[in-house]
Amino acid sequence: MPLFQTIQFNETTKILIWEITESLEELLSKVVLKEKTQKRLNGMKSQMHQRAFLSVRMLIQEMGFTDKDLHYDEFGKPYFDCHNYISITHSYHFAAIIISHETVGIDMELQREKIQKIADKFTDYECNYLEPKITEEYIKKLTVIWGAKEAIFKIRNEKGISFKDHIRVEDFSLEKKQTESSLHFDDLVKDFDVHYEEIKSDNFEGTFTLVYAFEK
Ligand SMILES: CC(C)(COP(=O)(O)OP(=O)(O)OC[C@H]1O[C@@H](n2cnc3c(N)ncnc32)[C@H](O)[C@@H]1OP(=O)(O)O)[C@@H](O)C(=O)NCCC(=O)NCCS
């Protein structure tokens, strides 16, 4: 199934999710790639990665762009020449993009028990409100926090940012699907609006968390 979900967040912000069920050949037959992109594709070791990469091109085509419009800076951050911002994520058989006139970042993660084991590597401020004993909620909240920090990292794209030391995610309830976050780095504080929701598909066991952030 191609386009899995579209979220029109506001007038200038759209999120598109692709469920990757097509073969590599099928996807290749549906996109036009510039030479640089074709080279990158050829260099990828996993076919799943290649299919995810091509699914992103399908998504940008859905939005009226082509691979020619999409560029990357020296750190790997994607951008368009025009006044639209883009951020990209892929996770297992999902690929997602967010396109907006605002500065945005996106991340999608599979909820996994093992996130508990690395919680101390990316949380600090959040320990004030997290409750590790309520396991299911703890895993879901950790996944939101991780996704928020990845999304914010993708916006700022600055060397030296530590998820644990420099990014704070404010307390939130899973039902509200919205929280605030701030980046404290290089003597500056930047604030972000964070949104999250769960994504489930019939073709895959497990639940994903989609997180996107806007720089205020
Ligand atoms: C680069 C990074 C943000 C990618 O995130 P990820 O969860 O591994 O992978 P995702 O599928 O969500 O995102 C991949 C996409 O991010 C985008 N991306 C890569 N580097 C980027 C950067 N520096 N800035 C913004 N976006 C970037 C690309 O579009 C990429 O997909 P594409 O190359 O196929 O177009 C991540 O690997 C990273 O470096 N994180 C910060 C490091 C860190 O502090 N980690 C953990 C601390 S405990």
PDB file of N, CA, C and O and ligand atoms in Angstrom, residues 40 44 49 52-53 56-57 70 72-73 75-78 87-91 106-109 118 121-122 146 150 153-158 161-164, ligand 1:
ATOM      1  N   ARG A  40      24.064   7.400  -4.556  1.00  0.00           N
ATOM      2  CA  ARG A  40      23.857   7.140  -3.124  1.00  0.00           C
ATOM      3  C   ARG A  40      23.064   5.847  -2.929  1.00  0.00           C
ATOM      4  O   ARG A  40      23.378   5.035  -2.070  1.00  0.00           O
ATOM      5  N   MET A  44      24.071   1.869  -0.997  1.00  0.00           N
ATOM      6  CA  MET A  44      23.407   1.393   0.232  1.00  0.00           C
ATOM      7  C   MET A  44      23.465  -0.123   0.330  1.00  0.00           C
ATOM      8  O   MET A  44      23.184  -0.825  -0.637  1.00  0.00           O
ATOM      9  N   HIS A  49      16.802  -0.319   3.235  1.00  0.00           N
ATOM     10  CA  HIS A  49      17.207   1.084   3.248  1.00  0.00           C
ATOM     11  C   HIS A  49      16.938   1.719   1.875  1.00  0.00           C
ATOM     12  O   HIS A  49      16.433   2.841   1.772  1.00  0.00           O
ATOM     13  N   ALA A  52      13.278   2.332   1.470  1.00  0.00           N
ATOM     14  CA  ALA A  52      12.843   3.475   2.282  1.00  0.00           C
ATOM     15  C   ALA A  52      13.249   4.790   1.601  1.00  0.00           C
ATOM     16  O   ALA A  52      12.478   5.752   1.524  1.00  0.00           O
ATOM     17  N   PHE A  53      14.461   4.797   1.104  1.00  0.00           N
ATOM     18  CA  PHE A  53      15.014   5.977   0.436  1.00  0.00           C
ATOM     19  C   PHE A  53      14.159   6.337  -0.795  1.00  0.00           C
ATOM     20  O   PHE A  53      13.844   7.503  -1.042  1.00  0.00           O
ATOM     21  N   VAL A  56      10.725   7.776   0.098  1.00  0.00           N
ATOM     22  CA  VAL A  56      10.770   9.217   0.383  1.00  0.00           C
ATOM     23  C   VAL A  56      10.601  10.001  -0.924  1.00  0.00           C
ATOM     24  O   VAL A  56       9.899  11.013  -0.976  1.00  0.00           O
ATOM     25  N   ARG A  57      11.227   9.484  -1.997  1.00  0.00           N
ATOM     26  CA  ARG A  57      11.067  10.160  -3.314  1.00  0.00           C
ATOM     27  C   ARG A  57       9.611  10.071  -3.786  1.00  0.00           C
ATOM     28  O   ARG A  57       9.095  10.978  -4.431  1.00  0.00           O
ATOM     29  N   LEU A  70      15.364  18.221  -4.325  1.00  0.00           N
ATOM     30  CA  LEU A  70      15.818  17.885  -2.973  1.00  0.00           C
ATOM     31  C   LEU A  70      17.348  17.844  -2.893  1.00  0.00           C
ATOM     32  O   LEU A  70      17.997  17.140  -3.661  1.00  0.00           O
ATOM     33  N   TYR A  72      20.989  18.066  -0.104  1.00  0.00           N
ATOM     34  CA  TYR A  72      21.474  17.794   1.253  1.00  0.00           C
ATOM     35  C   TYR A  72      22.653  18.696   1.560  1.00  0.00           C
ATOM     36  O   TYR A  72      23.492  18.927   0.684  1.00  0.00           O
ATOM     37  N   ASP A  73      22.710  19.186   2.809  1.00  0.00           N
ATOM     38  CA  ASP A  73      23.894  19.969   3.177  1.00  0.00           C
ATOM     39  C   ASP A  73      25.020  19.002   3.576  1.00  0.00           C
ATOM     40  O   ASP A  73      24.847  17.781   3.557  1.00  0.00           O
ATOM     41  N   PHE A  75      26.131  18.022   6.290  1.00  0.00           N
ATOM     42  CA  PHE A  75      25.876  17.132   7.433  1.00  0.00           C
ATOM     43  C   PHE A  75      24.801  16.089   7.138  1.00  0.00           C
ATOM     44  O   PHE A  75      24.466  15.276   7.986  1.00  0.00           O
ATOM     45  N   GLY A  76      24.201  16.183   5.963  1.00  0.00           N
ATOM     46  CA  GLY A  76      23.153  15.216   5.610  1.00  0.00           C
ATOM     47  C   GLY A  76      21.751  15.733   5.816  1.00  0.00           C
ATOM     48  O   GLY A  76      20.774  15.002   5.694  1.00  0.00           O
ATOM     49  N   LYS A  77      21.640  17.034   6.140  1.00  0.00           N
ATOM     50  CA  LYS A  77      20.308  17.622   6.356  1.00  0.00           C
ATOM     51  C   LYS A  77      19.660  17.954   5.007  1.00  0.00           C
ATOM     52  O   LYS A  77      20.257  18.663   4.192  1.00  0.00           O
ATOM     53  N   PRO A  78      18.434  17.459   4.781  1.00  0.00           N
ATOM     54  CA  PRO A  78      17.792  17.728   3.489  1.00  0.00           C
ATOM     55  C   PRO A  78      17.180  19.129   3.419  1.00  0.00           C
ATOM     56  O   PRO A  78      16.748  19.670   4.445  1.00  0.00           O
ATOM     57  N   SER A  87      11.813  17.676   6.384  1.00  0.00           N
ATOM     58  CA  SER A  87      12.561  16.774   7.249  1.00  0.00           C
ATOM     59  C   SER A  87      12.089  15.351   6.934  1.00  0.00           C
ATOM     60  O   SER A  87      10.942  15.143   6.543  1.00  0.00           O
ATOM     61  N   ILE A  88      13.015  14.401   7.091  1.00  0.00           N
ATOM     62  CA  ILE A  88      12.780  13.028   6.624  1.00  0.00           C
ATOM     63  C   ILE A  88      13.071  12.027   7.736  1.00  0.00           C
ATOM     64  O   ILE A  88      14.002  12.218   8.524  1.00  0.00           O
ATOM     65  N   THR A  89      12.269  10.947   7.785  1.00  0.00           N
ATOM     66  CA  THR A  89      12.582   9.841   8.693  1.00  0.00           C
ATOM     67  C   THR A  89      12.200   8.524   8.043  1.00  0.00           C
ATOM     68  O   THR A  89      11.289   8.490   7.200  1.00  0.00           O
ATOM     69  N   HIS A  90      12.905   7.451   8.388  1.00  0.00           N
ATOM     70  CA  HIS A  90      12.429   6.118   7.997  1.00  0.00           C
ATOM     71  C   HIS A  90      12.668   5.142   9.137  1.00  0.00           C
ATOM     72  O   HIS A  90      13.669   5.217   9.841  1.00  0.00           O
ATOM     73  N   SER A  91      11.732   4.223   9.297  1.00  0.00           N
ATOM     74  CA  SER A  91      11.817   3.250  10.364  1.00  0.00           C
ATOM     75  C   SER A  91      11.126   1.974   9.906  1.00  0.00           C
ATOM     76  O   SER A  91       9.930   1.998   9.605  1.00  0.00           O
ATOM     77  N   ILE A 106      11.320  15.884  11.980  1.00  0.00           N
ATOM     78  CA  ILE A 106      10.420  14.735  12.176  1.00  0.00           C
ATOM     79  C   ILE A 106      11.227  13.494  12.542  1.00  0.00           C
ATOM     80  O   ILE A 106      12.391  13.356  12.142  1.00  0.00           O
ATOM     81  N   ASP A 107      10.589  12.611  13.321  1.00  0.00           N
ATOM     82  CA  ASP A 107      11.223  11.327  13.617  1.00  0.00           C
ATOM     83  C   ASP A 107      10.143  10.280  13.854  1.00  0.00           C
ATOM     84  O   ASP A 107       9.076  10.595  14.367  1.00  0.00           O
ATOM     85  N   MET A 108      10.430   9.058  13.457  1.00  0.00           N
ATOM     86  CA  MET A 108       9.491   7.967  13.678  1.00  0.00           C
ATOM     87  C   MET A 108      10.262   6.805  14.277  1.00  0.00           C
ATOM     88  O   MET A 108      11.328   6.434  13.767  1.00  0.00           O
ATOM     89  N   GLU A 109       9.751   6.245  15.360  1.00  0.00           N
ATOM     90  CA  GLU A 109      10.472   5.182  16.064  1.00  0.00           C
ATOM     91  C   GLU A 109       9.509   4.062  16.418  1.00  0.00           C
ATOM     92  O   GLU A 109       8.365   4.330  16.817  1.00  0.00           O
ATOM     93  N   ILE A 118      18.599   2.223  27.650  1.00  0.00           N
ATOM     94  CA  ILE A 118      19.470   3.348  27.267  1.00  0.00           C
ATOM     95  C   ILE A 118      18.894   4.696  27.740  1.00  0.00           C
ATOM     96  O   ILE A 118      19.404   5.753  27.387  1.00  0.00           O
ATOM     97  N   LYS A 121      21.014   7.470  28.921  1.00  0.00           N
ATOM     98  CA  LYS A 121      21.915   8.100  27.929  1.00  0.00           C
ATOM     99  C   LYS A 121      21.270   9.343  27.282  1.00  0.00           C
ATOM    100  O   LYS A 121      21.976  10.188  26.734  1.00  0.00           O
ATOM    101  N   PHE A 122      19.938   9.422  27.335  1.00  0.00           N
ATOM    102  CA  PHE A 122      19.320  10.572  26.657  1.00  0.00           C
ATOM    103  C   PHE A 122      18.306  11.339  27.506  1.00  0.00           C
ATOM    104  O   PHE A 122      17.702  12.293  27.021  1.00  0.00           O
ATOM    105  N   TRP A 146      12.668  10.523  23.026  1.00  0.00           N
ATOM    106  CA  TRP A 146      13.732  10.239  22.055  1.00  0.00           C
ATOM    107  C   TRP A 146      13.401  10.875  20.699  1.00  0.00           C
ATOM    108  O   TRP A 146      14.235  11.544  20.086  1.00  0.00           O
ATOM    109  N   GLU A 150      15.438  13.743  18.616  1.00  0.00           N
ATOM    110  CA  GLU A 150      15.920  13.511  17.231  1.00  0.00           C
ATOM    111  C   GLU A 150      15.375  14.600  16.301  1.00  0.00           C
ATOM    112  O   GLU A 150      16.096  15.130  15.452  1.00  0.00           O
ATOM    113  N   PHE A 153      17.133  17.806  16.998  1.00  0.00           N
ATOM    114  CA  PHE A 153      18.496  17.714  16.446  1.00  0.00           C
ATOM    115  C   PHE A 153      18.469  17.941  14.936  1.00  0.00           C
ATOM    116  O   PHE A 153      19.319  18.642  14.375  1.00  0.00           O
ATOM    117  N   LYS A 154      17.468  17.356  14.268  1.00  0.00           N
ATOM    118  CA  LYS A 154      17.383  17.506  12.810  1.00  0.00           C
ATOM    119  C   LYS A 154      17.111  18.957  12.411  1.00  0.00           C
ATOM    120  O   LYS A 154      17.520  19.394  11.340  1.00  0.00           O
ATOM    121  N   ILE A 155      16.421  19.699  13.252  1.00  0.00           N
ATOM    122  CA  ILE A 155      16.178  21.114  12.952  1.00  0.00           C
ATOM    123  C   ILE A 155      17.468  21.917  13.113  1.00  0.00           C
ATOM    124  O   ILE A 155      17.870  22.672  12.240  1.00  0.00           O
ATOM    125  N   ARG A 156      18.120  21.734  14.249  1.00  0.00           N
ATOM    126  CA  ARG A 156      19.269  22.589  14.558  1.00  0.00           C
ATOM    127  C   ARG A 156      20.551  22.109  13.861  1.00  0.00           C
ATOM    128  O   ARG A 156      21.369  22.921  13.457  1.00  0.00           O
ATOM    129  N   ASN A 157      20.721  20.772  13.804  1.00  0.00           N
ATOM    130  CA  ASN A 157      21.822  20.227  13.023  1.00  0.00           C
ATOM    131  C   ASN A 157      23.178  20.811  13.433  1.00  0.00           C
ATOM    132  O   ASN A 157      23.982  21.183  12.599  1.00  0.00           O
ATOM    133  N   GLU A 158      23.381  20.928  14.778  1.00  0.00           N
ATOM    134  CA  GLU A 158      24.637  21.529  15.253  1.00  0.00           C
ATOM    135  C   GLU A 158      25.523  20.485  15.920  1.00  0.00           C
ATOM    136  O   GLU A 158      25.047  19.676  16.729  1.00  0.00           O
ATOM    137  N   ILE A 161      25.669  18.804  20.064  1.00  0.00           N
ATOM    138  CA  ILE A 161      24.425  18.758  20.846  1.00  0.00           C
ATOM    139  C   ILE A 161      24.300  17.384  21.519  1.00  0.00           C
ATOM    140  O   ILE A 161      24.414  16.353  20.863  1.00  0.00           O
ATOM    141  N   SER A 162      24.073  17.408  22.845  1.00  0.00           N
ATOM    142  CA  SER A 162      23.851  16.168  23.571  1.00  0.00           C
ATOM    143  C   SER A 162      22.371  16.070  23.923  1.00  0.00           C
ATOM    144  O   SER A 162      21.794  17.009  24.473  1.00  0.00           O
ATOM    145  N   PHE A 163      21.774  14.926  23.587  1.00  0.00           N
ATOM    146  CA  PHE A 163      20.345  14.737  23.893  1.00  0.00           C
ATOM    147  C   PHE A 163      20.105  14.862  25.395  1.00  0.00           C
ATOM    148  O   PHE A 163      19.118  15.426  25.835  1.00  0.00           O
ATOM    149  N   LYS A 164      21.035  14.318  26.174  1.00  0.00           N
ATOM    150  CA  LYS A 164      20.870  14.284  27.622  1.00  0.00           C
ATOM    151  C   LYS A 164      21.085  15.653  28.266  1.00  0.00           C
ATOM    152  O   LYS A 164      20.300  16.089  29.094  1.00  0.00           O
TER     153      LYS A 164
HETATM  154  C1  LIG B   1      21.285  12.085  11.704  1.00  0.00           C
HETATM  155  C2  LIG B   1      20.214  11.520  12.597  1.00  0.00           C
HETATM  156  C3  LIG B   1      19.414  12.669  13.154  1.00  0.00           C
HETATM  157  C4  LIG B   1      19.323  10.549  11.796  1.00  0.00           C
HETATM  158  O1  LIG B   1      18.292  10.035  12.550  1.00  0.00           O
HETATM  159  P1  LIG B   1      17.902   8.484  12.574  1.00  0.00           P
HETATM  160  O2  LIG B   1      16.856   8.299  13.633  1.00  0.00           O
HETATM  161  O3  LIG B   1      19.123   7.674  12.669  1.00  0.00           O
HETATM  162  O4  LIG B   1      17.278   8.187  11.168  1.00  0.00           O
HETATM  163  P2  LIG B   1      15.944   8.728  10.514  1.00  0.00           P
HETATM  164  O5  LIG B   1      15.508   7.691   9.567  1.00  0.00           O
HETATM  165  O6  LIG B   1      14.954   9.200  11.509  1.00  0.00           O
HETATM  166  O7  LIG B   1      16.443   9.992   9.700  1.00  0.00           O
HETATM  167  C5  LIG B   1      17.257   9.860   8.594  1.00  0.00           C
HETATM  168  C6  LIG B   1      17.142  11.134   7.795  1.00  0.00           C
HETATM  169  O8  LIG B   1      17.543  12.236   8.579  1.00  0.00           O
HETATM  170  C7  LIG B   1      18.031  13.254   7.710  1.00  0.00           C
HETATM  171  N1  LIG B   1      19.296  13.738   8.251  1.00  0.00           N
HETATM  172  C8  LIG B   1      20.497  13.116   8.259  1.00  0.00           C
HETATM  173  N2  LIG B   1      21.421  13.897   8.844  1.00  0.00           N
HETATM  174  C9  LIG B   1      20.780  15.013   9.226  1.00  0.00           C
HETATM  175  C10 LIG B   1      21.200  16.194   9.885  1.00  0.00           C
HETATM  176  N3  LIG B   1      22.459  16.375  10.252  1.00  0.00           N
HETATM  177  N4  LIG B   1      20.285  17.154  10.145  1.00  0.00           N
HETATM  178  C11 LIG B   1      19.003  17.003   9.761  1.00  0.00           C
HETATM  179  N5  LIG B   1      18.543  15.905   9.127  1.00  0.00           N
HETATM  180  C12 LIG B   1      19.427  14.924   8.861  1.00  0.00           C
HETATM  181  C13 LIG B   1      18.186  12.641   6.323  1.00  0.00           C
HETATM  182  O9  LIG B   1      17.144  13.120   5.515  1.00  0.00           O
HETATM  183  C14 LIG B   1      18.042  11.160   6.593  1.00  0.00           C
HETATM  184  O10 LIG B   1      17.407  10.422   5.574  1.00  0.00           O
HETATM  185  P3  LIG B   1      17.963  10.362   4.060  1.00  0.00           P
HETATM  186  O11 LIG B   1      19.436  10.562   4.136  1.00  0.00           O
HETATM  187  O12 LIG B   1      17.538   9.039   3.558  1.00  0.00           O
HETATM  188  O13 LIG B   1      17.272  11.486   3.357  1.00  0.00           O
HETATM  189  C15 LIG B   1      20.840  10.705  13.767  1.00  0.00           C
HETATM  190  O14 LIG B   1      21.467   9.572  13.316  1.00  0.00           O
HETATM  191  C16 LIG B   1      21.799  11.498  14.624  1.00  0.00           C
HETATM  192  O15 LIG B   1      22.908  11.750  14.286  1.00  0.00           O
HETATM  193  N6  LIG B   1      21.346  11.874  15.812  1.00  0.00           N
HETATM  194  C17 LIG B   1      22.069  12.707  16.719  1.00  0.00           C
HETATM  195  C18 LIG B   1      23.163  12.021  17.427  1.00  0.00           C
HETATM  196  C19 LIG B   1      22.894  11.734  18.830  1.00  0.00           C
HETATM  197  O16 LIG B   1      23.097  12.570  19.633  1.00  0.00           O
HETATM  198  N7  LIG B   1      22.409  10.502  19.106  1.00  0.00           N
HETATM  199  C20 LIG B   1      22.068   9.909  20.340  1.00  0.00           C
HETATM  200  C21 LIG B   1      22.521  10.512  21.617  1.00  0.00           C
HETATM  201  S1  LIG B   1      22.196   9.479  23.012  1.00  0.00           S
END
